[in-house]
Short mmCIF file of C-alpha atoms in Angstrom, two decimals:
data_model
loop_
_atom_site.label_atom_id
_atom_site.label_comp_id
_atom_site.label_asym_id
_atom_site.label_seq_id
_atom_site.Cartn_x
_atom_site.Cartn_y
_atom_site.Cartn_z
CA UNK A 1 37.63 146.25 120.76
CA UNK A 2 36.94 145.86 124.41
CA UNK A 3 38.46 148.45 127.36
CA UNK A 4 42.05 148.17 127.50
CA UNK A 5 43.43 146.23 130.73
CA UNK A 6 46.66 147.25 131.15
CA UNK A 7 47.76 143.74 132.61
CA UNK A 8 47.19 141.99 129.66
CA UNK A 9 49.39 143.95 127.56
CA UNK A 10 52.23 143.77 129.91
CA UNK A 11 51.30 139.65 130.12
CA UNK A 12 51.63 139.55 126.53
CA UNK A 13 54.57 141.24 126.24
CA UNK A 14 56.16 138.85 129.10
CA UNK A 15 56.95 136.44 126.19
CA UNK A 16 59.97 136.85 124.20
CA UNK A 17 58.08 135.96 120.91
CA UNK A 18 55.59 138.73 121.03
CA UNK A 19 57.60 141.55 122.06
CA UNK A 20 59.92 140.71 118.77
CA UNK A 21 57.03 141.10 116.86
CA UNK A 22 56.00 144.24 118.71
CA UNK A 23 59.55 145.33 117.72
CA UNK A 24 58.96 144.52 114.23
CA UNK A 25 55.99 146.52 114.20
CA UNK A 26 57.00 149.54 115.35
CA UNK A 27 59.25 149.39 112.36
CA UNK A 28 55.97 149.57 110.14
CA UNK A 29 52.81 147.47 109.58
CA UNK A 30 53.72 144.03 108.61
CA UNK A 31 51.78 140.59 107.22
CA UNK A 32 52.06 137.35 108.66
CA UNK A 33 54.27 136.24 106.14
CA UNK A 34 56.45 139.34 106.72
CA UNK A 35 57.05 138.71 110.36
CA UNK A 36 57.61 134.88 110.05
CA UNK A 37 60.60 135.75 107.65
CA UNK A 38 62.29 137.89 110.22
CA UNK A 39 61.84 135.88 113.31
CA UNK A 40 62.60 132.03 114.08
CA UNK A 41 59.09 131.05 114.55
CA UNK A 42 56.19 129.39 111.74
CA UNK A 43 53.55 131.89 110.25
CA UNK A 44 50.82 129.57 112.56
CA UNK A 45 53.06 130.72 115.95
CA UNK A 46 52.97 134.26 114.58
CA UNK A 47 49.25 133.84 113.75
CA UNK A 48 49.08 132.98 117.14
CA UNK A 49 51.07 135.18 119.19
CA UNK A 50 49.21 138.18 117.15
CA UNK A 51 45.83 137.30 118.41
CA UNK A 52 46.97 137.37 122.18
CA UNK A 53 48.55 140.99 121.05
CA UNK A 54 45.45 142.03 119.32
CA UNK A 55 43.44 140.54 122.14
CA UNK A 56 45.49 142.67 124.44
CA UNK A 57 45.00 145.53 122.46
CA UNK A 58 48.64 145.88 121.26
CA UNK A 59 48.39 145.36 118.01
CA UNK A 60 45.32 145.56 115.14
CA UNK A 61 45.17 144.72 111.73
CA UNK A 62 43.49 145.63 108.33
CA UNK A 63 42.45 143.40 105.11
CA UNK A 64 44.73 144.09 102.19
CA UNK A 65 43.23 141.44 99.89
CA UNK A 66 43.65 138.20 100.65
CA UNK A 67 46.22 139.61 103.88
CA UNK A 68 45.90 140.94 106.61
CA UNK A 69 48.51 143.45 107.96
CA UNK A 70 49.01 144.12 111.38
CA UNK A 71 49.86 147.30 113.30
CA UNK A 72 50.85 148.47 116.78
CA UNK A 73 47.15 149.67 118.12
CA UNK A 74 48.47 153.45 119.69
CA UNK A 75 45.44 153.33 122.18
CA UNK A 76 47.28 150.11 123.47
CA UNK A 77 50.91 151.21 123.38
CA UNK A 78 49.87 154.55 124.90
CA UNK A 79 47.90 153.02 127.59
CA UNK A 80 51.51 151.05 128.08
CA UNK A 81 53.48 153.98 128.33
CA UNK A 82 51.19 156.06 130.55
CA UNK A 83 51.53 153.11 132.96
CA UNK A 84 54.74 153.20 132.93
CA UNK A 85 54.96 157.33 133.10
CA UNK A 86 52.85 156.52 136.49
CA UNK A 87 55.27 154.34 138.10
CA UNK A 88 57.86 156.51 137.44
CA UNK A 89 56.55 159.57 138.77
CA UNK A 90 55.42 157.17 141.56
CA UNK A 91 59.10 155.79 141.99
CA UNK A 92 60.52 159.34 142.21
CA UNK A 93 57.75 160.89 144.60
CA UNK A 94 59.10 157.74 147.01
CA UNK A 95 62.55 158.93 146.63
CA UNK A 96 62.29 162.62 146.76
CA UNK A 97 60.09 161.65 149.87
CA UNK A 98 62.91 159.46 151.41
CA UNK A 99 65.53 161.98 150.87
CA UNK A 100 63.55 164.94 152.61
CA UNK A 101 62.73 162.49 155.45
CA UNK A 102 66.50 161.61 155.91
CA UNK A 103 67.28 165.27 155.59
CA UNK A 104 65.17 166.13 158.18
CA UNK A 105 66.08 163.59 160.67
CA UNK A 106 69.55 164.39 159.95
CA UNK A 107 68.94 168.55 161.09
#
């Protein structure tokens, strides 16, 4: 798999198809077949939408037979959520900062 780029992952979750079946998966590894029961889309849009999540490192998958079941990809998701735990921390920083700068002009 090539390096992770965070902007692709939050790309391909930007569609409302593929972050249903990131949903689904973090239910538990599913086939094509599986996921195009549960959602209102064919098995070839699924097929589809899972190689721009695999190709975003979201998601990876595993011969079973004739099958293939997919899988979140944890390097991907965690990459994701550290991200996320970045703008937060980033987001409160700014407001503590904001708040101490008020309180000071304030004294």
């Amino acid at each position: 798999m090539a390096a992770f780029k965070a902007h692709q992952g939050w790309e391909a979750l930007g569609d409302p198809s593929r972050f249903a079946i990131v949903q689904c998966l973090a239910d538990r590894p599913r086939a094509v077949g599986d996921l195009a029961e549960e959602l209102p889309i064919s098995r070839q849009a699924v097929s589809q939408h899972l190689r721009v999540l695999r190709d975003a490192g979201l998601v990876a998958s595993q011969a079973d037979g004739t099958r293939r079941i997919y899988r979140l990809n944890p390097a991907g998701v965690t990459a994701l959520k550290d991200q996320l735990d970045t703008f937060w921390r980033r987001a409160l920083d700014g407001f503590q900062n904001t708040v101490e700068d008020n309180t000071e002009e304030s004294s």
